[in-house]
Amino acid sequence: VAGPVRFCHKMNAMAMNNKPFTVFVEGNIGSGKTTFLEHFRRFEDITLLTEPVEEWRNLKGWNLLDLMYKDTAKWAMTFQSYVSLTMLDMHRRPTPTPVKLMERSLYSARYCFVEHMMRSGTLHPAEFAVLDEWFRFIMNQIQIDADLIVYLKTTPAVVYERIKKRARSEEQCVPLSYIEELHKLHEDWLVNRSHAECPAPVLVIDADLDLSQITEEYKKSEHQILRKAV
Ligand code: DCP
């Protein structure tokens, strides 16, 4: 139920514990995270933190995403350390609304991307150790709130086609095998729970559907995201 009464309840809930209901939107590259967040723009009392990738493409004019894909061994560490900073900024950003929706988190950076770079040898073990120490330090010293994770679950071949179609220039060389490995790491983290800690309950959404059908799927998550804030 949208509208002033509901909003008023939510504001009371906010006044009581002063913390927004915080949702991370996770899923493979091209799984539709930005589209999912945009779906919630219609609700006035939600803060959306979308497209961190735009910050990674322009740091004082430098496109770190591009540098990373062009020479991964050289730039992976720099790129992931900047990703951590931008994610920490999003986690800590003051939120004036009862609900906060974030695209990605420090967790997927560490458990999916950095994990992959470590396992594949792209990161030197010493570089990995530094990133891992930062991650552990942040987790121990800084409160990172998480109430729900929305996992946009996809089939690697489906997102691979989407990535080719959207033709983001930096991602032209991304092979299907990389997408498959990232898929496994997301599954290990969010479904199998075999790999690492998971900070909140996980809502799994079928994100293979194309844009014309996905809205119905997104709607199924509305009550979980909105109701919990009351
Ligand atoms: N990336 C990375 N390391 C991270 C996070 C992302 O190397 N810790 C890379 C993978 C992609 C680009 O950054 O090339 C953006 O990936 P995301 O999955 O974060 O964003 P998308 O725009 O692909 O999400 P979607 O299409 O689901 O909206």
PDB file of C-alpha atoms and ligand atoms in Angstrom:
ATOM      1  CA  VAL A   1       0.000   0.000   0.000  1.00  0.00           C
ATOM      2  CA  ALA A   2       1.637   3.196  -1.102  1.00  0.00           C
ATOM      3  CA  GLY A   3       0.592   6.610   0.190  1.00  0.00           C
ATOM      4  CA  PRO A   4       0.842   8.930   3.155  1.00  0.00           C
ATOM      5  CA  VAL A   5      -0.384   6.553   5.877  1.00  0.00           C
ATOM      6  CA  ARG A   6       2.121   3.905   5.014  1.00  0.00           C
ATOM      7  CA  PHE A   7       4.842   6.491   4.634  1.00  0.00           C
ATOM      8  CA  CYS A   8       4.002   7.840   8.078  1.00  0.00           C
ATOM      9  CA  HIS A   9       4.339   4.363   9.627  1.00  0.00           C
ATOM     10  CA  LYS A  10       7.660   3.967   7.973  1.00  0.00           C
ATOM     11  CA  MET A  11       8.875   7.288   9.230  1.00  0.00           C
ATOM     12  CA  ASN A  12       7.967   6.146  12.753  1.00  0.00           C
ATOM     13  CA  ALA A  13       9.935   2.977  12.223  1.00  0.00           C
ATOM     14  CA  MET A  14      12.856   5.127  11.106  1.00  0.00           C
ATOM     15  CA  ALA A  15      12.563   7.367  14.124  1.00  0.00           C
ATOM     16  CA  MET A  16      12.718   4.316  16.380  1.00  0.00           C
ATOM     17  CA  ASN A  17      15.913   2.761  15.133  1.00  0.00           C
ATOM     18  CA  ASN A  18      17.150   5.372  12.672  1.00  0.00           C
ATOM     19  CA  LYS A  19      18.436   2.768  10.235  1.00  0.00           C
ATOM     20  CA  PRO A  20      17.075   2.198   6.777  1.00  0.00           C
ATOM     21  CA  PHE A  21      16.078  -1.274   5.631  1.00  0.00           C
ATOM     22  CA  THR A  22      19.127  -1.989   3.497  1.00  0.00           C
ATOM     23  CA  VAL A  23      18.996  -4.175   0.391  1.00  0.00           C
ATOM     24  CA  PHE A  24      21.937  -5.202  -1.791  1.00  0.00           C
ATOM     25  CA  VAL A  25      21.114  -6.090  -5.387  1.00  0.00           C
ATOM     26  CA  GLU A  26      23.556  -8.726  -6.590  1.00  0.00           C
ATOM     27  CA  GLY A  27      24.027 -10.916  -9.655  1.00  0.00           C
ATOM     28  CA  ASN A  28      26.371 -11.575 -12.536  1.00  0.00           C
ATOM     29  CA  ILE A  29      27.541  -8.883 -14.960  1.00  0.00           C
ATOM     30  CA  GLY A  30      24.541  -8.025 -17.165  1.00  0.00           C
ATOM     31  CA  SER A  31      21.976  -9.636 -14.855  1.00  0.00           C
ATOM     32  CA  GLY A  32      19.860  -6.459 -14.771  1.00  0.00           C
ATOM     33  CA  LYS A  33      20.827  -4.916 -11.450  1.00  0.00           C
ATOM     34  CA  THR A  34      20.436  -1.349 -12.683  1.00  0.00           C
ATOM     35  CA  THR A  35      17.051  -2.153 -14.299  1.00  0.00           C
ATOM     36  CA  PHE A  36      15.901  -3.759 -11.059  1.00  0.00           C
ATOM     37  CA  LEU A  37      16.843  -0.676  -9.052  1.00  0.00           C
ATOM     38  CA  GLU A  38      15.200   1.630 -11.590  1.00  0.00           C
ATOM     39  CA  HIS A  39      11.943  -0.315 -11.137  1.00  0.00           C
ATOM     40  CA  PHE A  40      11.842   1.006  -7.565  1.00  0.00           C
ATOM     41  CA  ARG A  41      12.244   4.643  -8.553  1.00  0.00           C
ATOM     42  CA  ARG A  42       8.429   4.954  -8.542  1.00  0.00           C
ATOM     43  CA  PHE A  43       8.378   4.598  -4.751  1.00  0.00           C
ATOM     44  CA  GLU A  44       9.196   7.962  -3.294  1.00  0.00           C
ATOM     45  CA  ASP A  45      10.625   6.832   0.035  1.00  0.00           C
ATOM     46  CA  ILE A  46      13.482   4.690  -1.254  1.00  0.00           C
ATOM     47  CA  THR A  47      17.078   5.756  -1.727  1.00  0.00           C
ATOM     48  CA  LEU A  48      18.617   4.153  -4.828  1.00  0.00           C
ATOM     49  CA  LEU A  49      22.367   3.886  -5.121  1.00  0.00           C
ATOM     50  CA  THR A  50      22.850   2.768  -8.715  1.00  0.00           C
ATOM     51  CA  GLU A  51      25.651   2.357 -11.230  1.00  0.00           C
ATOM     52  CA  PRO A  52      28.846   2.438  -9.186  1.00  0.00           C
ATOM     53  CA  VAL A  53      30.429   1.357 -12.482  1.00  0.00           C
ATOM     54  CA  GLU A  54      30.164   4.943 -13.721  1.00  0.00           C
ATOM     55  CA  GLU A  55      32.576   6.007 -10.959  1.00  0.00           C
ATOM     56  CA  TRP A  56      34.981   3.242 -11.959  1.00  0.00           C
ATOM     57  CA  ARG A  57      34.923   4.564 -15.532  1.00  0.00           C
ATOM     58  CA  ASN A  58      35.867   8.069 -14.554  1.00  0.00           C
ATOM     59  CA  LEU A  59      38.240   8.792 -11.694  1.00  0.00           C
ATOM     60  CA  LYS A  60      39.651  12.222 -12.419  1.00  0.00           C
ATOM     61  CA  GLY A  61      39.303  11.365 -16.108  1.00  0.00           C
ATOM     62  CA  TRP A  62      40.832   7.869 -15.801  1.00  0.00           C
ATOM     63  CA  ASN A  63      38.781   4.893 -16.909  1.00  0.00           C
ATOM     64  CA  LEU A  64      39.897   2.295 -14.372  1.00  0.00           C
ATOM     65  CA  LEU A  65      37.490  -0.332 -15.749  1.00  0.00           C
ATOM     66  CA  ASP A  66      39.082   0.005 -19.166  1.00  0.00           C
ATOM     67  CA  LEU A  67      42.620  -0.101 -17.784  1.00  0.00           C
ATOM     68  CA  MET A  68      41.710  -3.215 -15.807  1.00  0.00           C
ATOM     69  CA  TYR A  69      40.333  -5.097 -18.826  1.00  0.00           C
ATOM     70  CA  LYS A  70      43.188  -3.986 -21.111  1.00  0.00           C
ATOM     71  CA  ASP A  71      45.971  -5.063 -18.744  1.00  0.00           C
ATOM     72  CA  THR A  72      44.368  -7.053 -15.963  1.00  0.00           C
ATOM     73  CA  ALA A  73      47.554  -8.203 -14.253  1.00  0.00           C
ATOM     74  CA  LYS A  74      48.781  -4.626 -13.973  1.00  0.00           C
ATOM     75  CA  TRP A  75      45.529  -2.890 -12.978  1.00  0.00           C
ATOM     76  CA  ALA A  76      43.439  -5.477 -11.077  1.00  0.00           C
ATOM     77  CA  MET A  77      44.739  -4.359  -7.687  1.00  0.00           C
ATOM     78  CA  THR A  78      44.231  -0.661  -8.386  1.00  0.00           C
ATOM     79  CA  PHE A  79      40.765  -1.287  -9.788  1.00  0.00           C
ATOM     80  CA  GLN A  80      39.569  -3.481  -6.925  1.00  0.00           C
ATOM     81  CA  SER A  81      40.949  -1.136  -4.327  1.00  0.00           C
ATOM     82  CA  TYR A  82      38.958   1.732  -5.884  1.00  0.00           C
ATOM     83  CA  VAL A  83      35.857  -0.500  -6.108  1.00  0.00           C
ATOM     84  CA  SER A  84      36.204  -1.104  -2.347  1.00  0.00           C
ATOM     85  CA  LEU A  85      36.379   2.616  -1.665  1.00  0.00           C
ATOM     86  CA  THR A  86      33.280   3.402  -3.751  1.00  0.00           C
ATOM     87  CA  MET A  87      31.359   0.537  -2.160  1.00  0.00           C
ATOM     88  CA  LEU A  88      32.342   1.616   1.342  1.00  0.00           C
ATOM     89  CA  ASP A  89      31.165   5.117   0.489  1.00  0.00           C
ATOM     90  CA  MET A  90      27.788   3.681  -0.602  1.00  0.00           C
ATOM     91  CA  HIS A  91      27.489   1.550   2.535  1.00  0.00           C
ATOM     92  CA  ARG A  92      28.191   4.566   4.729  1.00  0.00           C
ATOM     93  CA  ARG A  93      26.127   7.135   2.792  1.00  0.00           C
ATOM     94  CA  PRO A  94      23.541   8.782   5.099  1.00  0.00           C
ATOM     95  CA  THR A  95      20.075   7.731   3.957  1.00  0.00           C
ATOM     96  CA  PRO A  96      17.083   9.990   4.625  1.00  0.00           C
ATOM     97  CA  THR A  97      14.511   7.334   3.639  1.00  0.00           C
ATOM     98  CA  PRO A  98      13.311   4.131   5.351  1.00  0.00           C
ATOM     99  CA  VAL A  99      14.602   1.918   2.531  1.00  0.00           C
ATOM    100  CA  LYS A 100      18.012   1.884   0.866  1.00  0.00           C
ATOM    101  CA  LEU A 101      18.663  -0.145  -2.294  1.00  0.00           C
ATOM    102  CA  MET A 102      22.276  -0.566  -3.327  1.00  0.00           C
ATOM    103  CA  GLU A 103      23.741  -1.995  -6.520  1.00  0.00           C
ATOM    104  CA  ARG A 104      26.366  -4.497  -5.371  1.00  0.00           C
ATOM    105  CA  SER A 105      28.324  -4.414  -2.106  1.00  0.00           C
ATOM    106  CA  LEU A 106      31.750  -4.866  -0.568  1.00  0.00           C
ATOM    107  CA  TYR A 107      30.833  -8.534  -0.228  1.00  0.00           C
ATOM    108  CA  SER A 108      30.444  -9.344  -3.929  1.00  0.00           C
ATOM    109  CA  ALA A 109      33.616  -7.396  -4.657  1.00  0.00           C
ATOM    110  CA  ARG A 110      35.501  -9.617  -2.230  1.00  0.00           C
ATOM    111  CA  TYR A 111      33.750 -12.979  -2.582  1.00  0.00           C
ATOM    112  CA  CYS A 112      33.204 -12.950  -6.347  1.00  0.00           C
ATOM    113  CA  PHE A 113      35.586 -10.616  -8.186  1.00  0.00           C
ATOM    114  CA  VAL A 114      38.647 -10.506  -5.910  1.00  0.00           C
ATOM    115  CA  GLU A 115      38.168 -14.202  -5.189  1.00  0.00           C
ATOM    116  CA  HIS A 116      38.239 -14.927  -8.917  1.00  0.00           C
ATOM    117  CA  MET A 117      41.315 -12.790  -9.453  1.00  0.00           C
ATOM    118  CA  MET A 118      43.085 -14.561  -6.617  1.00  0.00           C
ATOM    119  CA  ARG A 119      42.178 -18.074  -7.828  1.00  0.00           C
ATOM    120  CA  SER A 120      43.140 -17.327 -11.415  1.00  0.00           C
ATOM    121  CA  GLY A 121      46.479 -15.847 -10.382  1.00  0.00           C
ATOM    122  CA  THR A 122      45.629 -12.413 -11.792  1.00  0.00           C
ATOM    123  CA  LEU A 123      46.335 -10.931  -8.390  1.00  0.00           C
ATOM    124  CA  HIS A 124      49.727 -11.641  -6.887  1.00  0.00           C
ATOM    125  CA  PRO A 125      49.267 -13.380  -3.512  1.00  0.00           C
ATOM    126  CA  ALA A 126      50.717 -10.283  -1.837  1.00  0.00           C
ATOM    127  CA  GLU A 127      48.201  -8.026  -3.606  1.00  0.00           C
ATOM    128  CA  PHE A 128      45.402 -10.360  -2.613  1.00  0.00           C
ATOM    129  CA  ALA A 129      46.645 -10.322   0.992  1.00  0.00           C
ATOM    130  CA  VAL A 130      46.460  -6.515   1.095  1.00  0.00           C
ATOM    131  CA  LEU A 131      42.918  -6.416  -0.337  1.00  0.00           C
ATOM    132  CA  ASP A 132      41.833  -9.166   2.022  1.00  0.00           C
ATOM    133  CA  GLU A 133      43.290  -7.370   5.047  1.00  0.00           C
ATOM    134  CA  TRP A 134      41.392  -4.192   4.060  1.00  0.00           C
ATOM    135  CA  PHE A 135      38.207  -6.210   3.746  1.00  0.00           C
ATOM    136  CA  ARG A 136      38.657  -7.862   7.136  1.00  0.00           C
ATOM    137  CA  PHE A 137      39.564  -4.561   8.774  1.00  0.00           C
ATOM    138  CA  ILE A 138      36.440  -2.899   7.388  1.00  0.00           C
ATOM    139  CA  MET A 139      34.208  -5.811   8.439  1.00  0.00           C
ATOM    140  CA  ASN A 140      35.626  -5.766  11.976  1.00  0.00           C
ATOM    141  CA  GLN A 141      35.727  -2.023  12.509  1.00  0.00           C
ATOM    142  CA  ILE A 142      32.894  -0.520  10.482  1.00  0.00           C
ATOM    143  CA  GLN A 143      29.244  -1.371  10.706  1.00  0.00           C
ATOM    144  CA  ILE A 144      27.987  -2.522   7.303  1.00  0.00           C
ATOM    145  CA  ASP A 145      24.203  -2.918   7.538  1.00  0.00           C
ATOM    146  CA  ALA A 146      22.432  -5.509   5.416  1.00  0.00           C
ATOM    147  CA  ASP A 147      18.827  -6.655   5.778  1.00  0.00           C
ATOM    148  CA  LEU A 148      18.180  -8.423   2.498  1.00  0.00           C
ATOM    149  CA  ILE A 149      20.106  -9.507  -0.580  1.00  0.00           C
ATOM    150  CA  VAL A 150      18.222  -9.687  -3.864  1.00  0.00           C
ATOM    151  CA  TYR A 151      20.042 -12.200  -6.063  1.00  0.00           C
ATOM    152  CA  LEU A 152      19.258 -11.773  -9.749  1.00  0.00           C
ATOM    153  CA  LYS A 153      19.998 -15.316 -10.794  1.00  0.00           C
ATOM    154  CA  THR A 154      20.868 -15.839 -14.452  1.00  0.00           C
ATOM    155  CA  THR A 155      22.240 -18.428 -16.857  1.00  0.00           C
ATOM    156  CA  PRO A 156      25.760 -17.494 -18.010  1.00  0.00           C
ATOM    157  CA  ALA A 157      24.925 -17.900 -21.716  1.00  0.00           C
ATOM    158  CA  VAL A 158      21.966 -15.512 -21.349  1.00  0.00           C
ATOM    159  CA  VAL A 159      23.941 -12.707 -19.721  1.00  0.00           C
ATOM    160  CA  TYR A 160      26.812 -13.297 -22.106  1.00  0.00           C
ATOM    161  CA  GLU A 161      24.468 -12.480 -25.012  1.00  0.00           C
ATOM    162  CA  ARG A 162      23.204  -9.377 -23.171  1.00  0.00           C
ATOM    163  CA  ILE A 163      26.743  -8.178 -22.539  1.00  0.00           C
ATOM    164  CA  LYS A 164      27.569  -8.558 -26.231  1.00  0.00           C
ATOM    165  CA  LYS A 165      24.378  -6.765 -27.195  1.00  0.00           C
ATOM    166  CA  ARG A 166      24.813  -3.790 -24.870  1.00  0.00           C
ATOM    167  CA  ALA A 167      28.392  -3.507 -26.162  1.00  0.00           C
ATOM    168  CA  ARG A 168      29.941  -1.586 -23.274  1.00  0.00           C
ATOM    169  CA  SER A 169      33.295  -0.849 -24.892  1.00  0.00           C
ATOM    170  CA  GLU A 170      35.432  -2.069 -21.966  1.00  0.00           C
ATOM    171  CA  GLU A 171      33.701  -5.477 -21.902  1.00  0.00           C
ATOM    172  CA  GLN A 172      34.231  -6.494 -25.518  1.00  0.00           C
ATOM    173  CA  CYS A 173      36.897  -9.083 -24.644  1.00  0.00           C
ATOM    174  CA  VAL A 174      35.027 -10.702 -21.740  1.00  0.00           C
ATOM    175  CA  PRO A 175      34.873 -14.457 -22.513  1.00  0.00           C
ATOM    176  CA  LEU A 176      31.961 -16.733 -21.638  1.00  0.00           C
ATOM    177  CA  SER A 177      34.268 -18.717 -19.326  1.00  0.00           C
ATOM    178  CA  TYR A 178      34.737 -15.616 -17.127  1.00  0.00           C
ATOM    179  CA  ILE A 179      30.971 -15.148 -16.881  1.00  0.00           C
ATOM    180  CA  GLU A 180      30.586 -18.844 -15.978  1.00  0.00           C
ATOM    181  CA  GLU A 181      33.198 -18.592 -13.248  1.00  0.00           C
ATOM    182  CA  LEU A 182      31.603 -15.451 -11.807  1.00  0.00           C
ATOM    183  CA  HIS A 183      28.245 -17.244 -11.883  1.00  0.00           C
ATOM    184  CA  LYS A 184      29.684 -20.111  -9.822  1.00  0.00           C
ATOM    185  CA  LEU A 185      31.147 -17.690  -7.288  1.00  0.00           C
ATOM    186  CA  HIS A 186      27.797 -15.890  -6.904  1.00  0.00           C
ATOM    187  CA  GLU A 187      26.079 -19.281  -6.477  1.00  0.00           C
ATOM    188  CA  ASP A 188      28.659 -20.436  -3.925  1.00  0.00           C
ATOM    189  CA  TRP A 189      28.267 -17.258  -1.955  1.00  0.00           C
ATOM    190  CA  LEU A 190      24.488 -16.740  -2.128  1.00  0.00           C
ATOM    191  CA  VAL A 191      22.950 -20.189  -2.707  1.00  0.00           C
ATOM    192  CA  ASN A 192      25.349 -22.952  -1.655  1.00  0.00           C
ATOM    193  CA  ARG A 193      26.763 -20.856   1.176  1.00  0.00           C
ATOM    194  CA  SER A 194      29.847 -23.039   0.806  1.00  0.00           C
ATOM    195  CA  HIS A 195      32.314 -20.303   0.188  1.00  0.00           C
ATOM    196  CA  ALA A 196      31.890 -17.513   2.658  1.00  0.00           C
ATOM    197  CA  GLU A 197      29.725 -15.600   5.021  1.00  0.00           C
ATOM    198  CA  CYS A 198      26.417 -14.215   3.798  1.00  0.00           C
ATOM    199  CA  PRO A 199      25.307 -11.083   5.674  1.00  0.00           C
ATOM    200  CA  ALA A 200      21.519 -11.233   5.130  1.00  0.00           C
ATOM    201  CA  PRO A 201      18.675 -13.454   3.900  1.00  0.00           C
ATOM    202  CA  VAL A 202      18.713 -13.970   0.145  1.00  0.00           C
ATOM    203  CA  LEU A 203      15.741 -13.471  -2.165  1.00  0.00           C
ATOM    204  CA  VAL A 204      16.402 -15.253  -5.459  1.00  0.00           C
ATOM    205  CA  ILE A 205      14.811 -13.803  -8.594  1.00  0.00           C
ATOM    206  CA  ASP A 206      14.758 -15.418 -12.033  1.00  0.00           C
ATOM    207  CA  ALA A 207      16.542 -12.760 -14.054  1.00  0.00           C
ATOM    208  CA  ASP A 208      16.842 -14.728 -17.308  1.00  0.00           C
ATOM    209  CA  LEU A 209      13.508 -13.352 -18.486  1.00  0.00           C
ATOM    210  CA  ASP A 210      13.683 -10.586 -21.028  1.00  0.00           C
ATOM    211  CA  LEU A 211      12.697  -6.998 -20.326  1.00  0.00           C
ATOM    212  CA  SER A 212       9.070  -7.394 -21.444  1.00  0.00           C
ATOM    213  CA  GLN A 213       8.428 -10.128 -18.840  1.00  0.00           C
ATOM    214  CA  ILE A 214      10.790  -9.185 -16.057  1.00  0.00           C
ATOM    215  CA  THR A 215       8.574  -6.501 -14.537  1.00  0.00           C
ATOM    216  CA  GLU A 216       6.193  -9.191 -13.224  1.00  0.00           C
ATOM    217  CA  GLU A 217       9.146 -10.946 -11.657  1.00  0.00           C
ATOM    218  CA  TYR A 218      10.392  -7.714 -10.086  1.00  0.00           C
ATOM    219  CA  LYS A 219       6.914  -7.021  -8.684  1.00  0.00           C
ATOM    220  CA  LYS A 220       7.086 -10.235  -6.674  1.00  0.00           C
ATOM    221  CA  SER A 221       9.883  -8.700  -4.638  1.00  0.00           C
ATOM    222  CA  GLU A 222       8.132  -5.388  -3.979  1.00  0.00           C
ATOM    223  CA  HIS A 223       6.338  -6.439  -0.809  1.00  0.00           C
ATOM    224  CA  GLN A 224       9.492  -7.970   0.674  1.00  0.00           C
ATOM    225  CA  ILE A 225      11.442  -4.799   0.083  1.00  0.00           C
ATOM    226  CA  LEU A 226       8.733  -2.293   1.025  1.00  0.00           C
ATOM    227  CA  ARG A 227       6.856  -4.135   3.782  1.00  0.00           C
ATOM    228  CA  LYS A 228       9.938  -4.877   5.855  1.00  0.00           C
ATOM    229  CA  ALA A 229      10.521  -1.179   6.316  1.00  0.00           C
ATOM    230  CA  VAL A 230       7.205  -0.607   8.109  1.00  0.00           C
TER     231      VAL A 230
HETATM  232  N1  DCP B   1      33.511  -5.473 -11.920  1.00  0.00           N
HETATM  233  C1  DCP B   1      34.720  -5.935 -11.458  1.00  0.00           C
HETATM  234  N2  DCP B   1      34.926  -6.039 -10.109  1.00  0.00           N
HETATM  235  C2  DCP B   1      33.945  -5.734  -9.231  1.00  0.00           C
HETATM  236  C3  DCP B   1      32.693  -5.292  -9.680  1.00  0.00           C
HETATM  237  C4  DCP B   1      32.495  -5.186 -11.053  1.00  0.00           C
HETATM  238  O1  DCP B   1      35.612  -6.237 -12.254  1.00  0.00           O
HETATM  239  N3  DCP B   1      34.207  -5.837  -7.916  1.00  0.00           N
HETATM  240  C5  DCP B   1      33.331  -5.234 -13.368  1.00  0.00           C
HETATM  241  C6  DCP B   1      32.526  -6.255 -14.108  1.00  0.00           C
HETATM  242  C7  DCP B   1      31.842  -5.453 -15.182  1.00  0.00           C
HETATM  243  C8  DCP B   1      31.700  -4.053 -14.590  1.00  0.00           C
HETATM  244  O2  DCP B   1      32.643  -3.997 -13.520  1.00  0.00           O
HETATM  245  O3  DCP B   1      32.658  -5.361 -16.330  1.00  0.00           O
HETATM  246  C9  DCP B   1      30.307  -3.752 -14.081  1.00  0.00           C
HETATM  247  O4  DCP B   1      29.800  -4.907 -13.494  1.00  0.00           O
HETATM  248  P1  DCP B   1      28.501  -4.962 -12.589  1.00  0.00           P
HETATM  249  O5  DCP B   1      27.997  -6.363 -12.604  1.00  0.00           O
HETATM  250  O6  DCP B   1      28.806  -4.386 -11.253  1.00  0.00           O
HETATM  251  O7  DCP B   1      27.492  -3.952 -13.313  1.00  0.00           O
HETATM  252  P2  DCP B   1      26.562  -4.153 -14.609  1.00  0.00           P
HETATM  253  O8  DCP B   1      26.370  -2.794 -15.188  1.00  0.00           O
HETATM  254  O9  DCP B   1      27.091  -5.224 -15.493  1.00  0.00           O
HETATM  255  O10 DCP B   1      25.224  -4.650 -13.932  1.00  0.00           O
HETATM  256  P3  DCP B   1      23.803  -4.913 -14.596  1.00  0.00           P
HETATM  257  O11 DCP B   1      23.968  -5.131 -16.067  1.00  0.00           O
HETATM  258  O12 DCP B   1      23.336  -6.138 -13.846  1.00  0.00           O
HETATM  259  O13 DCP B   1      22.989  -3.696 -14.284  1.00  0.00           O
END
